[in-house]
């Protein structure tokens, strides 16, 4: 059995910015990000793979570690598509996972933890290298664009600048050496020890104390093993340990047991999926799945127009604490009447 886990936020953001999908609209509403996401999902439905789609939610991580992801743009037309995608995919019977105070990274780790022993093959669809935390014997990452890389146990290639990251220590590495994209500085202890030097000591600790077999990468990924090392192997001050503990709370996945069941072919609501694929003009996927095009009702069509208007007048941006982004829309919209009855 195979399980595909989608990092919805990453795919929607990529599709919304890509040359191929960014200009796709329906009734004036931008759907480029959703089109890219759903196209990928439909291909796996055709292959009869089980699916879970994970979405971001706002968290308190910035409170725990001030400055975390500070300045990250939250563009309304992308955030809005994430909401639309969650609702549209859920209506189609596709398992969507979204939880208050959890990022998609947290939820993906939770899914992997729950289903690691239930599937022979688990694939995470994303280009986010932080998800390498989950890579294990039957868990791999599959890039969803040409500029990404596949990561699996036999081809574990993750690096930060010129420094390679040992399998499976991406979270520990980030805690100690920082991450410029997430606005996390490199750690330096009160006695002057650099984070990169502590990281090397952690690798040495693992090689000396963890059995050199297939279980070592799994143990390396656990926060309790990392905390044990910091507390018992390093001569850290109280302040240093407190700082590293805060970083661990934010950077290591925040797992939950409230994981939904994966959707399979038997869960799919074909009429709703056909409607979604019709709106997105995914004719090849419709044909593969033996589905007919579906026309929208006036109410359904007007909901897209209303969504576009809310984006255009800035209401969505204000309500969701996003900067008003109007450059996506022109003065006049070419309304797609093809599926409107």
mmCIF file with all atom_site columns, C-alpha atoms in Angstrom, residues 98-285:
data_model
loop_
_atom_site.group_PDB
_atom_site.id
_atom_site.type_symbol
_atom_site.label_atom_id
_atom_site.label_alt_id
_atom_site.label_comp_id
_atom_site.label_asym_id
_atom_site.label_entity_id
_atom_site.label_seq_id
_atom_site.pdbx_PDB_ins_code
_atom_site.Cartn_x
_atom_site.Cartn_y
_atom_site.Cartn_z
_atom_site.occupancy
_atom_site.B_iso_or_equiv
_atom_site.pdbx_formal_charge
_atom_site.auth_seq_id
_atom_site.auth_comp_id
_atom_site.auth_asym_id
_atom_site.auth_atom_id
_atom_site.pdbx_PDB_model_num
ATOM 1   C CA . UNK A 1 98  ? -5.705  21.307 9.146   1.00 0.00 ? 98  UNK A CA 1
ATOM 2   C CA . UNK A 1 99  ? -5.423  22.058 12.854  1.00 0.00 ? 99  UNK A CA 1
ATOM 3   C CA . UNK A 1 100 ? -5.264  25.301 14.822  1.00 0.00 ? 100 UNK A CA 1
ATOM 4   C CA . UNK A 1 101 ? -1.755  26.161 16.046  1.00 0.00 ? 101 UNK A CA 1
ATOM 5   C CA . UNK A 1 102 ? -0.073  23.629 13.752  1.00 0.00 ? 102 UNK A CA 1
ATOM 6   C CA . UNK A 1 103 ? 1.971   24.168 10.600  1.00 0.00 ? 103 UNK A CA 1
ATOM 7   C CA . UNK A 1 104 ? 1.808   21.746 7.677   1.00 0.00 ? 104 UNK A CA 1
ATOM 8   C CA . UNK A 1 105 ? 5.285   20.479 8.698   1.00 0.00 ? 105 UNK A CA 1
ATOM 9   C CA . UNK A 1 106 ? 3.881   19.484 12.100  1.00 0.00 ? 106 UNK A CA 1
ATOM 10  C CA . UNK A 1 107 ? 0.912   17.687 10.579  1.00 0.00 ? 107 UNK A CA 1
ATOM 11  C CA . UNK A 1 108 ? 3.023   15.846 8.018   1.00 0.00 ? 108 UNK A CA 1
ATOM 12  C CA . UNK A 1 109 ? 5.251   14.499 10.811  1.00 0.00 ? 109 UNK A CA 1
ATOM 13  C CA . UNK A 1 110 ? 2.122   13.442 12.707  1.00 0.00 ? 110 UNK A CA 1
ATOM 14  C CA . UNK A 1 111 ? 0.798   11.564 9.663   1.00 0.00 ? 111 UNK A CA 1
ATOM 15  C CA . UNK A 1 112 ? 4.138   9.809  9.186   1.00 0.00 ? 112 UNK A CA 1
ATOM 16  C CA . UNK A 1 113 ? 4.246   8.789  12.862  1.00 0.00 ? 113 UNK A CA 1
ATOM 17  C CA . UNK A 1 114 ? 0.751   7.311  12.721  1.00 0.00 ? 114 UNK A CA 1
ATOM 18  C CA . UNK A 1 115 ? 1.075   5.474  9.417   1.00 0.00 ? 115 UNK A CA 1
ATOM 19  C CA . UNK A 1 116 ? 4.776   4.535  9.271   1.00 0.00 ? 116 UNK A CA 1
ATOM 20  C CA . UNK A 1 117 ? 3.994   0.878  9.990   1.00 0.00 ? 117 UNK A CA 1
ATOM 21  C CA . UNK A 1 118 ? 0.743   0.745  8.014   1.00 0.00 ? 118 UNK A CA 1
ATOM 22  C CA . UNK A 1 119 ? 2.144   1.476  4.544   1.00 0.00 ? 119 UNK A CA 1
ATOM 23  C CA . UNK A 1 120 ? 5.005   -0.078 2.638   1.00 0.00 ? 120 UNK A CA 1
ATOM 24  C CA . UNK A 1 121 ? 5.662   3.236  0.893   1.00 0.00 ? 121 UNK A CA 1
ATOM 25  C CA . UNK A 1 122 ? 5.008   6.771  2.174   1.00 0.00 ? 122 UNK A CA 1
ATOM 26  C CA . UNK A 1 123 ? 5.849   9.709  -0.067  1.00 0.00 ? 123 UNK A CA 1
ATOM 27  C CA . UNK A 1 124 ? 5.789   13.360 1.007   1.00 0.00 ? 124 UNK A CA 1
ATOM 28  C CA . UNK A 1 125 ? 5.165   15.693 -1.930  1.00 0.00 ? 125 UNK A CA 1
ATOM 29  C CA . UNK A 1 126 ? 7.047   18.956 -1.340  1.00 0.00 ? 126 UNK A CA 1
ATOM 30  C CA . UNK A 1 127 ? 10.276  20.824 -2.020  1.00 0.00 ? 127 UNK A CA 1
ATOM 31  C CA . UNK A 1 128 ? 10.739  21.800 1.642   1.00 0.00 ? 128 UNK A CA 1
ATOM 32  C CA . UNK A 1 129 ? 14.049  20.390 2.898   1.00 0.00 ? 129 UNK A CA 1
ATOM 33  C CA . UNK A 1 130 ? 12.905  20.661 6.526   1.00 0.00 ? 130 UNK A CA 1
ATOM 34  C CA . UNK A 1 131 ? 10.610  17.700 5.853   1.00 0.00 ? 131 UNK A CA 1
ATOM 35  C CA . UNK A 1 132 ? 13.713  15.527 5.520   1.00 0.00 ? 132 UNK A CA 1
ATOM 36  C CA . UNK A 1 133 ? 13.216  15.064 9.274   1.00 0.00 ? 133 UNK A CA 1
ATOM 37  C CA . UNK A 1 134 ? 10.682  12.355 8.338   1.00 0.00 ? 134 UNK A CA 1
ATOM 38  C CA . UNK A 1 135 ? 12.794  10.339 5.899   1.00 0.00 ? 135 UNK A CA 1
ATOM 39  C CA . UNK A 1 136 ? 13.158  6.737  6.951   1.00 0.00 ? 136 UNK A CA 1
ATOM 40  C CA . UNK A 1 137 ? 13.196  3.204  5.471   1.00 0.00 ? 137 UNK A CA 1
ATOM 41  C CA . UNK A 1 138 ? 9.786   3.488  3.809   1.00 0.00 ? 138 UNK A CA 1
ATOM 42  C CA . UNK A 1 139 ? 9.400   7.291  3.919   1.00 0.00 ? 139 UNK A CA 1
ATOM 43  C CA . UNK A 1 140 ? 10.758  9.575  1.203   1.00 0.00 ? 140 UNK A CA 1
ATOM 44  C CA . UNK A 1 141 ? 10.314  13.069 -0.172  1.00 0.00 ? 141 UNK A CA 1
ATOM 45  C CA . UNK A 1 142 ? 9.392   13.594 -3.805  1.00 0.00 ? 142 UNK A CA 1
ATOM 46  C CA . UNK A 1 143 ? 10.061  17.016 -5.316  1.00 0.00 ? 143 UNK A CA 1
ATOM 47  C CA . UNK A 1 144 ? 7.087   18.516 -7.097  1.00 0.00 ? 144 UNK A CA 1
ATOM 48  C CA . UNK A 1 145 ? 9.054   20.788 -9.424  1.00 0.00 ? 145 UNK A CA 1
ATOM 49  C CA . UNK A 1 146 ? 12.243  20.609 -11.459 1.00 0.00 ? 146 UNK A CA 1
ATOM 50  C CA . UNK A 1 147 ? 14.151  22.862 -9.032  1.00 0.00 ? 147 UNK A CA 1
ATOM 51  C CA . UNK A 1 148 ? 13.621  20.450 -6.106  1.00 0.00 ? 148 UNK A CA 1
ATOM 52  C CA . UNK A 1 149 ? 15.369  17.211 -5.205  1.00 0.00 ? 149 UNK A CA 1
ATOM 53  C CA . UNK A 1 150 ? 14.047  13.814 -4.170  1.00 0.00 ? 150 UNK A CA 1
ATOM 54  C CA . UNK A 1 151 ? 15.259  12.690 -0.748  1.00 0.00 ? 151 UNK A CA 1
ATOM 55  C CA . UNK A 1 152 ? 15.281  9.088  0.416   1.00 0.00 ? 152 UNK A CA 1
ATOM 56  C CA . UNK A 1 153 ? 17.469  6.953  2.724   1.00 0.00 ? 153 UNK A CA 1
ATOM 57  C CA . UNK A 1 154 ? 19.772  5.805  -0.083  1.00 0.00 ? 154 UNK A CA 1
ATOM 58  C CA . UNK A 1 155 ? 19.989  9.245  -1.670  1.00 0.00 ? 155 UNK A CA 1
ATOM 59  C CA . UNK A 1 156 ? 19.938  11.546 1.330   1.00 0.00 ? 156 UNK A CA 1
ATOM 60  C CA . UNK A 1 157 ? 21.199  14.875 0.061   1.00 0.00 ? 157 UNK A CA 1
ATOM 61  C CA . UNK A 1 158 ? 20.474  17.882 2.240   1.00 0.00 ? 158 UNK A CA 1
ATOM 62  C CA . UNK A 1 159 ? 22.864  20.755 2.707   1.00 0.00 ? 159 UNK A CA 1
ATOM 63  C CA . UNK A 1 160 ? 22.897  24.219 4.217   1.00 0.00 ? 160 UNK A CA 1
ATOM 64  C CA . UNK A 1 161 ? 25.379  26.346 2.360   1.00 0.00 ? 161 UNK A CA 1
ATOM 65  C CA . UNK A 1 162 ? 28.572  24.299 2.120   1.00 0.00 ? 162 UNK A CA 1
ATOM 66  C CA . UNK A 1 163 ? 27.803  22.138 5.146   1.00 0.00 ? 163 UNK A CA 1
ATOM 67  C CA . UNK A 1 164 ? 26.104  18.761 4.537   1.00 0.00 ? 164 UNK A CA 1
ATOM 68  C CA . UNK A 1 165 ? 23.442  17.637 6.966   1.00 0.00 ? 165 UNK A CA 1
ATOM 69  C CA . UNK A 1 166 ? 23.667  14.069 8.236   1.00 0.00 ? 166 UNK A CA 1
ATOM 70  C CA . UNK A 1 167 ? 20.692  11.778 7.738   1.00 0.00 ? 167 UNK A CA 1
ATOM 71  C CA . UNK A 1 168 ? 18.308  12.286 9.733   1.00 0.00 ? 168 UNK A CA 1
ATOM 72  C CA . UNK A 1 169 ? 19.422  15.337 11.742  1.00 0.00 ? 169 UNK A CA 1
ATOM 73  C CA . UNK A 1 170 ? 17.907  18.290 9.859   1.00 0.00 ? 170 UNK A CA 1
ATOM 74  C CA . UNK A 1 171 ? 15.943  19.540 12.906  1.00 0.00 ? 171 UNK A CA 1
ATOM 75  C CA . UNK A 1 172 ? 18.910  19.330 15.296  1.00 0.00 ? 172 UNK A CA 1
ATOM 76  C CA . UNK A 1 173 ? 21.074  21.026 12.670  1.00 0.00 ? 173 UNK A CA 1
ATOM 77  C CA . UNK A 1 174 ? 18.599  23.891 12.333  1.00 0.00 ? 174 UNK A CA 1
ATOM 78  C CA . UNK A 1 175 ? 18.301  24.326 16.111  1.00 0.00 ? 175 UNK A CA 1
ATOM 79  C CA . UNK A 1 176 ? 22.072  24.713 16.411  1.00 0.00 ? 176 UNK A CA 1
ATOM 80  C CA . UNK A 1 177 ? 23.130  26.460 13.211  1.00 0.00 ? 177 UNK A CA 1
ATOM 81  C CA . UNK A 1 178 ? 20.007  28.494 12.496  1.00 0.00 ? 178 UNK A CA 1
ATOM 82  C CA . UNK A 1 179 ? 18.090  29.106 9.286   1.00 0.00 ? 179 UNK A CA 1
ATOM 83  C CA . UNK A 1 180 ? 18.144  32.456 7.515   1.00 0.00 ? 180 UNK A CA 1
ATOM 84  C CA . UNK A 1 181 ? 14.863  31.804 5.668   1.00 0.00 ? 181 UNK A CA 1
ATOM 85  C CA . UNK A 1 182 ? 13.065  31.327 8.995   1.00 0.00 ? 182 UNK A CA 1
ATOM 86  C CA . UNK A 1 183 ? 14.966  34.188 10.648  1.00 0.00 ? 183 UNK A CA 1
ATOM 87  C CA . UNK A 1 184 ? 16.716  31.921 13.158  1.00 0.00 ? 184 UNK A CA 1
ATOM 88  C CA . UNK A 1 185 ? 20.272  32.897 14.007  1.00 0.00 ? 185 UNK A CA 1
ATOM 89  C CA . UNK A 1 186 ? 23.107  30.463 14.613  1.00 0.00 ? 186 UNK A CA 1
ATOM 90  C CA . UNK A 1 187 ? 23.389  29.452 18.260  1.00 0.00 ? 187 UNK A CA 1
ATOM 91  C CA . UNK A 1 188 ? 26.373  30.566 20.346  1.00 0.00 ? 188 UNK A CA 1
ATOM 92  C CA . UNK A 1 189 ? 26.712  29.484 23.962  1.00 0.00 ? 189 UNK A CA 1
ATOM 93  C CA . UNK A 1 190 ? 27.565  31.856 26.801  1.00 0.00 ? 190 UNK A CA 1
ATOM 94  C CA . UNK A 1 191 ? 31.026  30.324 26.961  1.00 0.00 ? 191 UNK A CA 1
ATOM 95  C CA . UNK A 1 192 ? 31.550  30.936 23.239  1.00 0.00 ? 192 UNK A CA 1
ATOM 96  C CA . UNK A 1 193 ? 30.864  27.494 21.787  1.00 0.00 ? 193 UNK A CA 1
ATOM 97  C CA . UNK A 1 194 ? 29.382  27.685 18.270  1.00 0.00 ? 194 UNK A CA 1
ATOM 98  C CA . UNK A 1 195 ? 26.283  25.805 17.221  1.00 0.00 ? 195 UNK A CA 1
ATOM 99  C CA . UNK A 1 196 ? 28.093  24.105 14.343  1.00 0.00 ? 196 UNK A CA 1
ATOM 100 C CA . UNK A 1 197 ? 30.624  22.659 16.816  1.00 0.00 ? 197 UNK A CA 1
ATOM 101 C CA . UNK A 1 198 ? 27.848  21.330 19.065  1.00 0.00 ? 198 UNK A CA 1
ATOM 102 C CA . UNK A 1 199 ? 26.281  19.757 15.976  1.00 0.00 ? 199 UNK A CA 1
ATOM 103 C CA . UNK A 1 200 ? 29.513  17.901 15.212  1.00 0.00 ? 200 UNK A CA 1
ATOM 104 C CA . UNK A 1 201 ? 29.581  16.652 18.801  1.00 0.00 ? 201 UNK A CA 1
ATOM 105 C CA . UNK A 1 202 ? 26.000  15.441 18.395  1.00 0.00 ? 202 UNK A CA 1
ATOM 106 C CA . UNK A 1 203 ? 26.955  13.413 15.325  1.00 0.00 ? 203 UNK A CA 1
ATOM 107 C CA . UNK A 1 204 ? 29.874  11.906 17.234  1.00 0.00 ? 204 UNK A CA 1
ATOM 108 C CA . UNK A 1 205 ? 27.584  11.127 20.183  1.00 0.00 ? 205 UNK A CA 1
ATOM 109 C CA . UNK A 1 206 ? 25.201  9.329  17.827  1.00 0.00 ? 206 UNK A CA 1
ATOM 110 C CA . UNK A 1 207 ? 27.921  7.259  16.214  1.00 0.00 ? 207 UNK A CA 1
ATOM 111 C CA . UNK A 1 208 ? 29.292  6.209  19.587  1.00 0.00 ? 208 UNK A CA 1
ATOM 112 C CA . UNK A 1 209 ? 26.001  5.555  21.372  1.00 0.00 ? 209 UNK A CA 1
ATOM 113 C CA . UNK A 1 210 ? 23.362  4.680  18.769  1.00 0.00 ? 210 UNK A CA 1
ATOM 114 C CA . UNK A 1 211 ? 23.581  1.309  17.032  1.00 0.00 ? 211 UNK A CA 1
ATOM 115 C CA . UNK A 1 212 ? 24.856  1.592  13.437  1.00 0.00 ? 212 UNK A CA 1
ATOM 116 C CA . UNK A 1 213 ? 21.769  0.051  11.873  1.00 0.00 ? 213 UNK A CA 1
ATOM 117 C CA . UNK A 1 214 ? 18.585  1.189  10.168  1.00 0.00 ? 214 UNK A CA 1
ATOM 118 C CA . UNK A 1 215 ? 17.140  2.456  13.455  1.00 0.00 ? 215 UNK A CA 1
ATOM 119 C CA . UNK A 1 216 ? 19.800  5.142  14.023  1.00 0.00 ? 216 UNK A CA 1
ATOM 120 C CA . UNK A 1 217 ? 18.245  7.683  11.615  1.00 0.00 ? 217 UNK A CA 1
ATOM 121 C CA . UNK A 1 218 ? 14.903  7.313  13.395  1.00 0.00 ? 218 UNK A CA 1
ATOM 122 C CA . UNK A 1 219 ? 16.527  7.933  16.792  1.00 0.00 ? 219 UNK A CA 1
ATOM 123 C CA . UNK A 1 220 ? 18.433  10.920 15.378  1.00 0.00 ? 220 UNK A CA 1
ATOM 124 C CA . UNK A 1 221 ? 15.103  12.465 14.401  1.00 0.00 ? 221 UNK A CA 1
ATOM 125 C CA . UNK A 1 222 ? 13.667  12.286 17.937  1.00 0.00 ? 222 UNK A CA 1
ATOM 126 C CA . UNK A 1 223 ? 13.697  15.393 20.104  1.00 0.00 ? 223 UNK A CA 1
ATOM 127 C CA . UNK A 1 224 ? 14.067  13.348 23.318  1.00 0.00 ? 224 UNK A CA 1
ATOM 128 C CA . UNK A 1 225 ? 17.381  11.893 22.079  1.00 0.00 ? 225 UNK A CA 1
ATOM 129 C CA . UNK A 1 226 ? 18.603  15.362 21.141  1.00 0.00 ? 226 UNK A CA 1
ATOM 130 C CA . UNK A 1 227 ? 17.520  16.816 24.500  1.00 0.00 ? 227 UNK A CA 1
ATOM 131 C CA . UNK A 1 228 ? 19.281  13.983 26.345  1.00 0.00 ? 228 UNK A CA 1
ATOM 132 C CA . UNK A 1 229 ? 22.492  14.822 24.496  1.00 0.00 ? 229 UNK A CA 1
ATOM 133 C CA . UNK A 1 230 ? 22.246  18.544 25.260  1.00 0.00 ? 230 UNK A CA 1
ATOM 134 C CA . UNK A 1 231 ? 21.419  17.989 28.928  1.00 0.00 ? 231 UNK A CA 1
ATOM 135 C CA . UNK A 1 232 ? 23.896  15.226 29.695  1.00 0.00 ? 232 UNK A CA 1
ATOM 136 C CA . UNK A 1 233 ? 26.748  15.591 27.221  1.00 0.00 ? 233 UNK A CA 1
ATOM 137 C CA . UNK A 1 234 ? 27.198  19.359 26.930  1.00 0.00 ? 234 UNK A CA 1
ATOM 138 C CA . UNK A 1 235 ? 28.265  21.737 29.675  1.00 0.00 ? 235 UNK A CA 1
ATOM 139 C CA . UNK A 1 236 ? 25.525  24.285 28.989  1.00 0.00 ? 236 UNK A CA 1
ATOM 140 C CA . UNK A 1 237 ? 24.451  27.109 31.270  1.00 0.00 ? 237 UNK A CA 1
ATOM 141 C CA . UNK A 1 238 ? 20.844  27.398 32.386  1.00 0.00 ? 238 UNK A CA 1
ATOM 142 C CA . UNK A 1 239 ? 20.284  30.225 29.893  1.00 0.00 ? 239 UNK A CA 1
ATOM 143 C CA . UNK A 1 240 ? 21.817  28.254 27.023  1.00 0.00 ? 240 UNK A CA 1
ATOM 144 C CA . UNK A 1 241 ? 19.665  25.222 27.716  1.00 0.00 ? 241 UNK A CA 1
ATOM 145 C CA . UNK A 1 242 ? 16.543  27.391 27.963  1.00 0.00 ? 242 UNK A CA 1
ATOM 146 C CA . UNK A 1 243 ? 17.303  29.006 24.599  1.00 0.00 ? 243 UNK A CA 1
ATOM 147 C CA . UNK A 1 244 ? 17.891  25.657 22.900  1.00 0.00 ? 244 UNK A CA 1
ATOM 148 C CA . UNK A 1 245 ? 14.707  24.258 24.455  1.00 0.00 ? 245 UNK A CA 1
ATOM 149 C CA . UNK A 1 246 ? 12.712  27.140 22.926  1.00 0.00 ? 246 UNK A CA 1
ATOM 150 C CA . UNK A 1 247 ? 14.275  26.437 19.558  1.00 0.00 ? 247 UNK A CA 1
ATOM 151 C CA . UNK A 1 248 ? 13.446  22.745 19.843  1.00 0.00 ? 248 UNK A CA 1
ATOM 152 C CA . UNK A 1 249 ? 9.801   23.589 20.629  1.00 0.00 ? 249 UNK A CA 1
ATOM 153 C CA . UNK A 1 250 ? 9.571   25.602 17.428  1.00 0.00 ? 250 UNK A CA 1
ATOM 154 C CA . UNK A 1 251 ? 11.782  23.673 15.005  1.00 0.00 ? 251 UNK A CA 1
ATOM 155 C CA . UNK A 1 252 ? 11.150  20.018 15.810  1.00 0.00 ? 252 UNK A CA 1
ATOM 156 C CA . UNK A 1 253 ? 7.692   18.953 14.572  1.00 0.00 ? 253 UNK A CA 1
ATOM 157 C CA . UNK A 1 254 ? 4.822   19.636 16.957  1.00 0.00 ? 254 UNK A CA 1
ATOM 158 C CA . UNK A 1 255 ? 3.039   16.312 16.609  1.00 0.00 ? 255 UNK A CA 1
ATOM 159 C CA . UNK A 1 256 ? -0.608  15.503 17.319  1.00 0.00 ? 256 UNK A CA 1
ATOM 160 C CA . UNK A 1 257 ? -2.497  12.223 17.564  1.00 0.00 ? 257 UNK A CA 1
ATOM 161 C CA . UNK A 1 258 ? -5.604  13.745 15.929  1.00 0.00 ? 258 UNK A CA 1
ATOM 162 C CA . UNK A 1 259 ? -4.673  12.424 12.494  1.00 0.00 ? 259 UNK A CA 1
ATOM 163 C CA . UNK A 1 260 ? -7.505  11.712 10.042  1.00 0.00 ? 260 UNK A CA 1
ATOM 164 C CA . UNK A 1 261 ? -7.846  8.580  7.959   1.00 0.00 ? 261 UNK A CA 1
ATOM 165 C CA . UNK A 1 262 ? -6.278  8.751  4.528   1.00 0.00 ? 262 UNK A CA 1
ATOM 166 C CA . UNK A 1 263 ? -8.681  9.018  1.626   1.00 0.00 ? 263 UNK A CA 1
ATOM 167 C CA . UNK A 1 264 ? -8.734  6.253  -0.958  1.00 0.00 ? 264 UNK A CA 1
ATOM 168 C CA . UNK A 1 265 ? -10.619 5.617  -4.166  1.00 0.00 ? 265 UNK A CA 1
ATOM 169 C CA . UNK A 1 266 ? -13.667 4.441  -2.198  1.00 0.00 ? 266 UNK A CA 1
ATOM 170 C CA . UNK A 1 267 ? -13.924 7.791  -0.352  1.00 0.00 ? 267 UNK A CA 1
ATOM 171 C CA . UNK A 1 268 ? -13.902 10.003 -3.444  1.00 0.00 ? 268 UNK A CA 1
ATOM 172 C CA . UNK A 1 269 ? -17.172 11.802 -4.234  1.00 0.00 ? 269 UNK A CA 1
ATOM 173 C CA . UNK A 1 270 ? -16.975 11.581 -8.011  1.00 0.00 ? 270 UNK A CA 1
ATOM 174 C CA . UNK A 1 271 ? -19.524 14.310 -8.816  1.00 0.00 ? 271 UNK A CA 1
ATOM 175 C CA . UNK A 1 272 ? -17.685 16.870 -6.670  1.00 0.00 ? 272 UNK A CA 1
ATOM 176 C CA . UNK A 1 273 ? -14.268 15.809 -7.982  1.00 0.00 ? 273 UNK A CA 1
ATOM 177 C CA . UNK A 1 274 ? -15.538 16.102 -11.553 1.00 0.00 ? 274 UNK A CA 1
ATOM 178 C CA . UNK A 1 275 ? -16.828 19.589 -10.788 1.00 0.00 ? 275 UNK A CA 1
ATOM 179 C CA . UNK A 1 276 ? -13.479 20.640 -9.323  1.00 0.00 ? 276 UNK A CA 1
ATOM 180 C CA . UNK A 1 277 ? -11.505 19.230 -12.260 1.00 0.00 ? 277 UNK A CA 1
ATOM 181 C CA . UNK A 1 278 ? -13.917 20.897 -14.684 1.00 0.00 ? 278 UNK A CA 1
ATOM 182 C CA . UNK A 1 279 ? -13.425 24.306 -13.075 1.00 0.00 ? 279 UNK A CA 1
ATOM 183 C CA . UNK A 1 280 ? -9.656  23.802 -13.266 1.00 0.00 ? 280 UNK A CA 1
ATOM 184 C CA . UNK A 1 281 ? -9.928  22.667 -16.913 1.00 0.00 ? 281 UNK A CA 1
ATOM 185 C CA . UNK A 1 282 ? -8.043  19.454 -16.165 1.00 0.00 ? 282 UNK A CA 1
ATOM 186 C CA . UNK A 1 283 ? -9.471  17.574 -19.143 1.00 0.00 ? 283 UNK A CA 1
ATOM 187 C CA . UNK A 1 284 ? -6.767  14.883 -19.147 1.00 0.00 ? 284 UNK A CA 1
ATOM 188 C CA . UNK A 1 285 ? -7.454  13.972 -15.517 1.00 0.00 ? 285 UNK A CA 1
#
